[in-house]
Every structure is written in C-alpha cells, then in structure tokens.
Short mmCIF file of C-alpha atoms in Angstrom, two decimals:
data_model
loop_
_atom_site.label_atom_id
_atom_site.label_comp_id
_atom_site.label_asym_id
_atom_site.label_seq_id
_atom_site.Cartn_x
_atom_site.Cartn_y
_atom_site.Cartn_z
CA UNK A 1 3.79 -210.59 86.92
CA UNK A 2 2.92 -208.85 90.11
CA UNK A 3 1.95 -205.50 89.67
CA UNK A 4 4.52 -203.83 92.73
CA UNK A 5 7.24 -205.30 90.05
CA UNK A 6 5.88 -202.97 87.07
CA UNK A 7 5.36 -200.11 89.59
CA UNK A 8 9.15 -200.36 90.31
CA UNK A 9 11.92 -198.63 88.28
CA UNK A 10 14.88 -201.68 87.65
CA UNK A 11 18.22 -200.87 88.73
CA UNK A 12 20.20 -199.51 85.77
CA UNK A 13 17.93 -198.05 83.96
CA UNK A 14 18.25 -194.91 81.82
CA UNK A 15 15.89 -193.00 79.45
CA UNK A 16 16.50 -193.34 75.97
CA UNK A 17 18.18 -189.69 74.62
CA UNK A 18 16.26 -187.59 72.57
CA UNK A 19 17.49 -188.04 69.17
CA UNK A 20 16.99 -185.81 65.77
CA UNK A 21 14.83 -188.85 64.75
CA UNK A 22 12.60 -188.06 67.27
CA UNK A 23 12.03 -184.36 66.14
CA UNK A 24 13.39 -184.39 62.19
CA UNK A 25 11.56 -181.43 61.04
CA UNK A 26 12.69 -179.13 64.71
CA UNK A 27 11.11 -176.24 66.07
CA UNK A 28 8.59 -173.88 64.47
CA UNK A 29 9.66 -170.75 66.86
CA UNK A 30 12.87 -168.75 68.24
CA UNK A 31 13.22 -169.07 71.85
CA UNK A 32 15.26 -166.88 73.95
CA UNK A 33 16.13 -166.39 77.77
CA UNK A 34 18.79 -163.65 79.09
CA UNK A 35 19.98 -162.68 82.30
CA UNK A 36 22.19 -160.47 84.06
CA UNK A 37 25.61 -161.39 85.93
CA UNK A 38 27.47 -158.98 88.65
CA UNK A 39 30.71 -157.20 88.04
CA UNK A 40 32.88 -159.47 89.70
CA UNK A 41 31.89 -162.26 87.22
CA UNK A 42 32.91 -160.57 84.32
CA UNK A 43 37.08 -162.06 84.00
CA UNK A 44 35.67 -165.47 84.65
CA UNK A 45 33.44 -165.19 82.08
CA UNK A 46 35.21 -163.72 79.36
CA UNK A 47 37.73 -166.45 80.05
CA UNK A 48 35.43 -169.13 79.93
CA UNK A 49 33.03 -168.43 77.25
CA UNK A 50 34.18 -169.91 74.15
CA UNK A 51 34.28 -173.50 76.34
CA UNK A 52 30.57 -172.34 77.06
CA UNK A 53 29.64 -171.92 73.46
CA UNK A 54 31.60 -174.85 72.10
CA UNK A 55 29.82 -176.63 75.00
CA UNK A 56 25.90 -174.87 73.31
CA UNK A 57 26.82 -175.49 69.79
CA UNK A 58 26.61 -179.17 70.41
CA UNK A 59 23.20 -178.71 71.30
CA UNK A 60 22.69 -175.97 68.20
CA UNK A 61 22.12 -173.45 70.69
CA UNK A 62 23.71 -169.65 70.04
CA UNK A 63 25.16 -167.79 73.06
CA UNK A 64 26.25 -164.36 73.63
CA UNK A 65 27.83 -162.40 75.73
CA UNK A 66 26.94 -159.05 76.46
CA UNK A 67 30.00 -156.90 78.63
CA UNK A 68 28.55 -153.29 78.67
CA UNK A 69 24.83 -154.38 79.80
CA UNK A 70 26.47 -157.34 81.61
CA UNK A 71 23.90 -159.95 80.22
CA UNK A 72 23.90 -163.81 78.98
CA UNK A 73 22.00 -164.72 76.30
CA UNK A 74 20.92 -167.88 74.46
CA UNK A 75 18.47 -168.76 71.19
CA UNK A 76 17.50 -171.68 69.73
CA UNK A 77 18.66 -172.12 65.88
CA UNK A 78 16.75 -174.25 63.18
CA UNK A 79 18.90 -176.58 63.46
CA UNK A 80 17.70 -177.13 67.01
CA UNK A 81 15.57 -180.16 67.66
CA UNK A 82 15.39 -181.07 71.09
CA UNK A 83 12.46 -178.32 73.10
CA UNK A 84 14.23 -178.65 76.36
CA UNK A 85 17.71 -178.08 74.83
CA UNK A 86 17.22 -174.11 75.42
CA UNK A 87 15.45 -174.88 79.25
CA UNK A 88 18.97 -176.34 79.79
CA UNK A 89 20.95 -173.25 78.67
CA UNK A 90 18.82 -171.12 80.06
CA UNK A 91 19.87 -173.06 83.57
CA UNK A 92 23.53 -172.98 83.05
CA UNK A 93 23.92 -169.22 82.76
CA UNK A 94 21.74 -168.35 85.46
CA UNK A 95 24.19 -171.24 87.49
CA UNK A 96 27.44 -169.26 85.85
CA UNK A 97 25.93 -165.86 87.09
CA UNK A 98 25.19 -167.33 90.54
CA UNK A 99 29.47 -168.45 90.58
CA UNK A 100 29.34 -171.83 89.77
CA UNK A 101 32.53 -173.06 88.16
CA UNK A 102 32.43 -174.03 84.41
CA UNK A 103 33.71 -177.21 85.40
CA UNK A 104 30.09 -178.31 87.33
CA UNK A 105 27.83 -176.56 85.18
CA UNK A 106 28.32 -178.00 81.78
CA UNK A 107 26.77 -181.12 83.50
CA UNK A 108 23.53 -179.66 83.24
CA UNK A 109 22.97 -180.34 79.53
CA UNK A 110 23.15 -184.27 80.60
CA UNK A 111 19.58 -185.85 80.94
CA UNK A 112 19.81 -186.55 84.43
CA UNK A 113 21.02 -183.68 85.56
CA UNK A 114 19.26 -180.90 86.67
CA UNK A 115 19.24 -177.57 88.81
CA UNK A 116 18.06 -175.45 92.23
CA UNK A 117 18.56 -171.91 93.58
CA UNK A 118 16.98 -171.78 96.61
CA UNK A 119 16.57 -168.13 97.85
CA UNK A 120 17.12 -167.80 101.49
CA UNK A 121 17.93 -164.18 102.07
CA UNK A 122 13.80 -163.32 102.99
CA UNK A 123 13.99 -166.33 105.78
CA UNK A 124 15.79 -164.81 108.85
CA UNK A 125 14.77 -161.62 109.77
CA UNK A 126 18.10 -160.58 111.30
CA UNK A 127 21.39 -159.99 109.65
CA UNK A 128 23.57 -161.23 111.96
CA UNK A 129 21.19 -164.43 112.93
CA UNK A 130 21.21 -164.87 108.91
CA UNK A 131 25.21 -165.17 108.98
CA UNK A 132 25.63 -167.26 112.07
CA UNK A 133 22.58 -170.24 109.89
CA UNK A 134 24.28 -170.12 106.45
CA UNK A 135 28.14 -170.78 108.26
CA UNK A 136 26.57 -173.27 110.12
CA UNK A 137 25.43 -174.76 106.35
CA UNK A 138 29.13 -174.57 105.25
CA UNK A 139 30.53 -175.92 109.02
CA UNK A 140 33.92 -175.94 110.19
CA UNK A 141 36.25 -175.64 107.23
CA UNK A 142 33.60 -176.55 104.94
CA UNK A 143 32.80 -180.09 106.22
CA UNK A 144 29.05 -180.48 106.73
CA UNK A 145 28.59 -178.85 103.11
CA UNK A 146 31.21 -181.73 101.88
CA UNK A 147 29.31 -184.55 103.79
CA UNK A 148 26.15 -183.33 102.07
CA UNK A 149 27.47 -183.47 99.10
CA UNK A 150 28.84 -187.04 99.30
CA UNK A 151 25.32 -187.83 100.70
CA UNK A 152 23.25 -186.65 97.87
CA UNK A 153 25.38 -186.98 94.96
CA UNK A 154 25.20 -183.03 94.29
CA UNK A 155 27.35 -180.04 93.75
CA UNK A 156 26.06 -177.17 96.47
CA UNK A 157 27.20 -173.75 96.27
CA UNK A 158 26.16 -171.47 98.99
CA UNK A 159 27.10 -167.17 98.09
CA UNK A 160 25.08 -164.60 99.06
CA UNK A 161 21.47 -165.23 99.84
CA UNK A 162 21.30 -168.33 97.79
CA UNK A 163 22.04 -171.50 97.51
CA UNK A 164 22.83 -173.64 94.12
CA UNK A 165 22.33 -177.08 93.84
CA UNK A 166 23.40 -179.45 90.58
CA UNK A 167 22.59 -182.89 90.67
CA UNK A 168 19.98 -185.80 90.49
CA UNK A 169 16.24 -185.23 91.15
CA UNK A 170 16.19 -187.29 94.13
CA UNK A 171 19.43 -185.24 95.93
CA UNK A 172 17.79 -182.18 95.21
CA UNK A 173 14.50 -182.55 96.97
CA UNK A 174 17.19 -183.59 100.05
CA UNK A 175 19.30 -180.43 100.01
CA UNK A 176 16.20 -178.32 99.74
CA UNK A 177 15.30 -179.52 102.96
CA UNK A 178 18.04 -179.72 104.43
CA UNK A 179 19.03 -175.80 103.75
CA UNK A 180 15.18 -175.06 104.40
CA UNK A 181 15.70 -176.41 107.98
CA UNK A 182 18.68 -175.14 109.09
CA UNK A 183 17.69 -172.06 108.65
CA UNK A 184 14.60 -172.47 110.73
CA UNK A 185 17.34 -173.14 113.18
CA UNK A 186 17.63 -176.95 112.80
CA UNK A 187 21.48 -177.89 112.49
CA UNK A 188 22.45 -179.81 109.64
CA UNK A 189 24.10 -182.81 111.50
CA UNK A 190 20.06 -184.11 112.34
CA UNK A 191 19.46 -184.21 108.80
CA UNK A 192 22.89 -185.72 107.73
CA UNK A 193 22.60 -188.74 110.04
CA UNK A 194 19.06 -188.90 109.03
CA UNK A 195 20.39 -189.57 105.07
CA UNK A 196 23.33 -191.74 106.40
CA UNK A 197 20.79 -194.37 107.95
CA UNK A 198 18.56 -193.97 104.77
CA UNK A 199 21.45 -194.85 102.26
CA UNK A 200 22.63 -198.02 104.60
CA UNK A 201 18.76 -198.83 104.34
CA UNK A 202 18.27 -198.49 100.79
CA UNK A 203 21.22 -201.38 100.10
CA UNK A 204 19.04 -204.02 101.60
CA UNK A 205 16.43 -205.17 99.26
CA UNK A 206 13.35 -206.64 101.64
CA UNK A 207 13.47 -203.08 103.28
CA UNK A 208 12.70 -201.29 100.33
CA UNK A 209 8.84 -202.27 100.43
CA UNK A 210 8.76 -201.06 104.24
CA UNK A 211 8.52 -198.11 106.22
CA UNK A 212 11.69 -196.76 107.44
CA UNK A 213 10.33 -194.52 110.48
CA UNK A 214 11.46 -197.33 112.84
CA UNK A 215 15.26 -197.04 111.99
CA UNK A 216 15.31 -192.80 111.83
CA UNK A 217 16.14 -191.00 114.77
CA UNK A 218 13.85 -188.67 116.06
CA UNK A 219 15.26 -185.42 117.58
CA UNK A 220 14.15 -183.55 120.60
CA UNK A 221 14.46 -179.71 121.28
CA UNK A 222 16.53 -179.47 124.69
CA UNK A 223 17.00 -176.14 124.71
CA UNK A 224 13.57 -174.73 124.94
CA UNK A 225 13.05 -172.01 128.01
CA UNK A 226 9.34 -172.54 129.89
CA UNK A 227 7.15 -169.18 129.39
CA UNK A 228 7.33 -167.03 132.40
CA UNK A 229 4.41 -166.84 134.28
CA UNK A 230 3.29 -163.20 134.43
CA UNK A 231 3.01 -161.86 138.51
CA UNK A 232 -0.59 -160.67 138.19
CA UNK A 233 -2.81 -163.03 136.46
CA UNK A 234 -6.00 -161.22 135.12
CA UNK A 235 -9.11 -163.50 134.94
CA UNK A 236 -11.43 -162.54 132.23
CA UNK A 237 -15.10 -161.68 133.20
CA UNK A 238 -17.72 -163.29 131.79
CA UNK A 239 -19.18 -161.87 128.74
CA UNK A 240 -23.03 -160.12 128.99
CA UNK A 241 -24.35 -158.52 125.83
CA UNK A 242 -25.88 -155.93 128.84
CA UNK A 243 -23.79 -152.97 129.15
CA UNK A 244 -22.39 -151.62 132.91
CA UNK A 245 -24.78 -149.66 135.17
CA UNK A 246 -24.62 -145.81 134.75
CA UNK A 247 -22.69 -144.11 137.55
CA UNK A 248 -24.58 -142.19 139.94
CA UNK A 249 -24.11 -138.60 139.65
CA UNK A 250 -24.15 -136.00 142.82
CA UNK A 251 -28.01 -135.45 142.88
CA UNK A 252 -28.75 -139.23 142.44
CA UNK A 253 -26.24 -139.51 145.78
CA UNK A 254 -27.97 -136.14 147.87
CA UNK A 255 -31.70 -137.65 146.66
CA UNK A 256 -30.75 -141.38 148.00
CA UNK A 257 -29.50 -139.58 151.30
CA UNK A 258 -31.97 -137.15 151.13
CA UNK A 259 -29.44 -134.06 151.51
CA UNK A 260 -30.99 -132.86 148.59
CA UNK A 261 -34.24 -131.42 150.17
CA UNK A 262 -32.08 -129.24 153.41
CA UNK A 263 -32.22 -125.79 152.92
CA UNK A 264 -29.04 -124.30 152.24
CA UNK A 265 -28.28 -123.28 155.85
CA UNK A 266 -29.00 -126.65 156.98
CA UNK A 267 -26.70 -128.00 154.63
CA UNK A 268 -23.77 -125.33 155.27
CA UNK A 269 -24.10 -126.59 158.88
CA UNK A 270 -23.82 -130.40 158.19
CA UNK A 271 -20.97 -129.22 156.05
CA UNK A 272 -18.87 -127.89 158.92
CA UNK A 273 -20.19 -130.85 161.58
CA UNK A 274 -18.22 -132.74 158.80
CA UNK A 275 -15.13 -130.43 159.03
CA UNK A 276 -14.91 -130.29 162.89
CA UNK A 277 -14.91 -134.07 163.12
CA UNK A 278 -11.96 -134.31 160.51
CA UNK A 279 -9.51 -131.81 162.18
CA UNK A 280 -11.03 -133.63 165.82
CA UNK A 281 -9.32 -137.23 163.95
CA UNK A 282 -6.30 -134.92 163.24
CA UNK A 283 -5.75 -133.46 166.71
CA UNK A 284 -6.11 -137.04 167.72
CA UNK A 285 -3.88 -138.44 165.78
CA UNK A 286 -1.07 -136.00 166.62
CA UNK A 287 -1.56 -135.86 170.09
CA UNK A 288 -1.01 -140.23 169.90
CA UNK A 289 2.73 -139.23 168.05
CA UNK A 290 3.43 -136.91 170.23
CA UNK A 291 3.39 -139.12 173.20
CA UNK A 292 4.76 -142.01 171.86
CA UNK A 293 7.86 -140.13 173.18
CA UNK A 294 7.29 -140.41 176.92
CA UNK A 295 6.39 -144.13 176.58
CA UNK A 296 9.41 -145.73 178.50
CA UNK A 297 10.86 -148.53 176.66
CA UNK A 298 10.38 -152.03 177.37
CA UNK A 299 13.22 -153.37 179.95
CA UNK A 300 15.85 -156.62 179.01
CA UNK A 301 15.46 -158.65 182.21
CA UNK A 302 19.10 -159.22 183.93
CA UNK A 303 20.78 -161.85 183.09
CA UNK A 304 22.64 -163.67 186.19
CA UNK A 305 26.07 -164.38 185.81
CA UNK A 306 27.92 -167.36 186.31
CA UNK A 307 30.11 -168.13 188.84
CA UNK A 308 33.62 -168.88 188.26
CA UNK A 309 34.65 -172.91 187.96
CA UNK A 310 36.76 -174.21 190.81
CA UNK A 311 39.33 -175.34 188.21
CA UNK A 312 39.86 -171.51 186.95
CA UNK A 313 40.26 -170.14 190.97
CA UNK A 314 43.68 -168.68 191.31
CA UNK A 315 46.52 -169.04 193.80
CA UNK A 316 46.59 -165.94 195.96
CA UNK A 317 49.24 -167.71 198.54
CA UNK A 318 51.38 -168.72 196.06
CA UNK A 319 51.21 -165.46 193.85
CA UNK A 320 52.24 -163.75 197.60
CA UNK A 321 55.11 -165.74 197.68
CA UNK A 322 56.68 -165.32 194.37
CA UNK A 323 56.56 -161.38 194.83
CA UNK A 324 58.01 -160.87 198.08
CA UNK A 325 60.86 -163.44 196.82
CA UNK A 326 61.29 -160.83 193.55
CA UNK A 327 61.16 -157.90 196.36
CA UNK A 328 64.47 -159.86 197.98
CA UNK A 329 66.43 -160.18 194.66
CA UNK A 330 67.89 -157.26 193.34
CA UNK A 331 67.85 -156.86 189.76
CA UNK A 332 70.92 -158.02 188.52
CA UNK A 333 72.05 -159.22 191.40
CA UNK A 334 73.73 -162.97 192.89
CA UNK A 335 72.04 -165.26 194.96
CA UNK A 336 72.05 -165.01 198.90
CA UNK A 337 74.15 -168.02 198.66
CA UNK A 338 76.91 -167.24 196.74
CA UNK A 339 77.61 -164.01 198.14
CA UNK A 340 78.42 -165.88 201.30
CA UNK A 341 80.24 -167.98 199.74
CA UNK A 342 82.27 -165.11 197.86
CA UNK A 343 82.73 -163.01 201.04
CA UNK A 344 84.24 -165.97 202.82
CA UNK A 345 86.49 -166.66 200.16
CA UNK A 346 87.59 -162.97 200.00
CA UNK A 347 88.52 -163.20 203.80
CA UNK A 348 90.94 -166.30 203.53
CA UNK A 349 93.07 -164.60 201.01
CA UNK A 350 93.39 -161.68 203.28
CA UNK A 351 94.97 -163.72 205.93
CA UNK A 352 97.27 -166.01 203.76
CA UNK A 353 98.64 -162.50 202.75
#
C-alpha cells in the first residue's frame, strides 16, 4: 500500500463516539464554567432553558440559570463520563449569550461540530470605518453572509464587535479569514470566489494531490493613490563623527581684519566713513526713482492705413441724382405726370358744361 493512501482520510469516515465503555468509572473532579449574558437576552432565555437543560442532561451535565446576577452556569455530575462533555457546554452558553438561536447551538454537543468568536471590535480604529467593514460582511440584504454560509457549511452570526461561527473545523479556519480580511479592507466577494473555485476543484479526484495556485485568482489593488512628492526635497549630509566649526565671535572677526589694534578714535572714524557711504547708496537710490518720472515713454510706431478697395468706392453721381429728384417730389404728393394728366381732364369737363 502506498503510503500517500494511509496519509489520506477516506471519504465517509467518522470517529467512533465516546461511549461510557470508554470511561466506566467517570471523572474524579467537579468542573465548572459560568458566564454572564446582557439584559436583552434575558426573555429568550428564560423561554428557552428547560430545552437547554433537557438538551445537558443527556450529556449528565447540570445547568443553571442565574436572573439577578445574569449568569449561565454548568457542572459536571458523577454520572458524567465523557471530559469534553463540559468544554461543549461551556461553548453553547457563551454562543446563547453572544444571540445565537437555540435552534443552531444545540449542534455543538455533536462531535463534529465545533465553535468561534472572533473579536473584531480592537481592529478598526474608527467607529464609523468599523460600521461601513462589518455591513459590508453582512452585504446587501444579507447576501454575502448567506453565500458564506452555503460555502463553508457554517452558521455565522455577526452582533456587536463579534462574530460567531458554528460549524466544521475546516469552514471555520475559512470564515476566520475571511472576516479577518475584510476588515483589513479586503471585500468579501475576493474571498468568496476564491472558495467557489476551491469547492469545484475539490470534486475532481487527480487534483487533489496538486497545487491549486494555478486555478485561484489573484487580486490586484486598483485603487491605490501614488505618494506625493514633497516640493523641497532635503538631501541628507553625510555623517562625520567631527562636530561643526565654532563660530567666530566679534574679536576673532576685528583680529582677522585687524580693527582690533585702532585706537578708539581711529575706529569711531572708520565707523562714520561706513555711515556716509550708506546714506551716499541711499541718496542714490532715490534720486534714480525720482527721475524715472521724466523718462518719456517709449513711442508705438504709426501704423499706415489702408486704402479703401475699388469695389467699396461709392457713387457720388448717382447719390446727386437721387436727392435732387427727392428735392422735386413733394411729400405726399402725385407724380409730374399725372397732374397733367388730371388738369387736362379737369378742363374738358369745364367746356362740355
């Protein structure tokens, strides 16, 4: 038999349940766990609690229920004989305090079925950036949480700053990551195609001996912005264990130049030489702004200008004609023409009568 064939797990198999055979004489101490649940829990629980106990007593595990501390508490019996029995119970309250329904968390006695509460309050500094990363867990209307869950064969309830998990080993160590990432800002739907191709891969059998990097898809960032370059660049100097040169002070400056040996009228009078040729630079200078006034500005040379096109000349002859014609006409007034014409009219009617 190859040895890759003993290394493998065949498909099917279960462990065998731990029986009172295996443990007949059961366990030497009294083990207890407790924890606390918030207010809001309290109806569901006093509802529910004699399914939860019925559910312990199979198991020969005590609970009880404490209302004014608001606490959960379970103890092993001597009739208890399995050592991870009370690890179990101790997981379901601590699932029923974190609002699991009744209906999910009973699984957790079964072998292979087991728990996570993954904190992730502390990883997002902000509040508000913290919201916007756990809705984006859920998705719209609760769908990427659903797909998740189809994915890894677990029950996922995200309130508060956690996030319970109730399934198989395998889809635990999945939705770990998956919540891990997204809120390192990584969105789910890169991780939930990633476990779509690995379930179509795990069907085929030659593949199962291979790597699988070819097949998954690997995601680039597109949205990241380039650094800004800063305006001023500052080189560094080079490092010299020596340290700087000491200034030079006033003597040092009057010994170099050797001002320091004048008498003090000598150096009174190169004091004022100094003066004098300041306000000299000053009168200078305002005498330049001053007639920067009386410099004529520069001239624009003259520009020549065109002579009119022969096609734009106008008519004078014809312009003369038109007005002495408008001088004739009287405003209102009948043509030369028919006035004749009228007048001679006029004159034959007189004679007929």
């Amino acid at each position: 038999v190859d040895e890759s064939e003993l290394l493998t797990v065949p498909d099917g198999w279960k462990e065998p349940p731990f029986t009172r055979e295996d443990n007949p004489k059961g366990l030497l101490e009294e083990s207890s766990f407790a924890t606390l649940f918030p207010k809001y829990r309290e109806a569901y629980l006093r509802e529910c609690w004699p399914l939860v106990q019925k559910a312990l007593n199979e198991h020969y595990i005590n609970a009880a229920l404490d209302l004014i501390e608001g606490s959960m508490t379970v103890t092993t019996t001597k009739k208890t004989f399995d050592p991870y029995a009370i690890i179990r119970a101790r997981d379901l309250i601590k699932l029923l305090a974190r609002s699991v329904p009744f209906e999910q968390v009973f699984r957790i006695l079964q072998d292979d079925v087991a728990c996570d509460i993954i904190k992730i309050g502390t990883l997002v500094r902000k509040r508000d950036t913290f919201v916007k990363r756990r809705g984006r867990l859920l998705g719209p209307k609760g769908s990427t949480l659903k797909a998740l869950e189809l994915l890894t064969n677990c029950y996922i309830m995200v309130q508060g700053n956690t996030v319970s998990a109730l399934g198989p080993f395998s889809g635990l160590k999945e939705v770990r990551k998956v919540v891990l990432d997204t809120m390192k800002n990584i969105h789910p739907i890169y991780n939930i195609k990633t476990l779509m191709i690995k379930r179509e891969l795990a069907k085929d059998p030659e593949l199962r001996s291979q790597s699988w990097e070819r097949f998954l898809p690997k995601f680039k960032r597109k949205n990241l912005k380039k650094r800004k370059e800063p305006k001023k660049k500052t080189t560094k100097k080079e490092y010299t264990p020596f340290p700087p040169p000491q200034p030079e002070s006033q003597i040092d400056k009057e010994l170099a130049s050797g001002e320091y040996f004048l008498k003090e009228r000598q150096k009174k009078r190169k004091r004022m030489e100094e003066i004098k040729a300041k306000q000299a630079d000053a009168v200078k200078k305002r005498q330049e702004e001053r007639n920067k006034a009386f410099i004529p500005p520069k001239e624009k040379p003259v520009v020549k200008t065109k002579t009119a096109s022969t096609e734009k000349k106008i008519d004078i002859e014809a312009i003369k004609e038109k007005v002495k014609n408008a001088k004739k006409k009287k405003l209102g007034a009948l043509p030369a023409e028919e006035v004749k014409l009228k007048m001679a009219a006029d004159e034959k009617k007189k004679k007929k009568k």
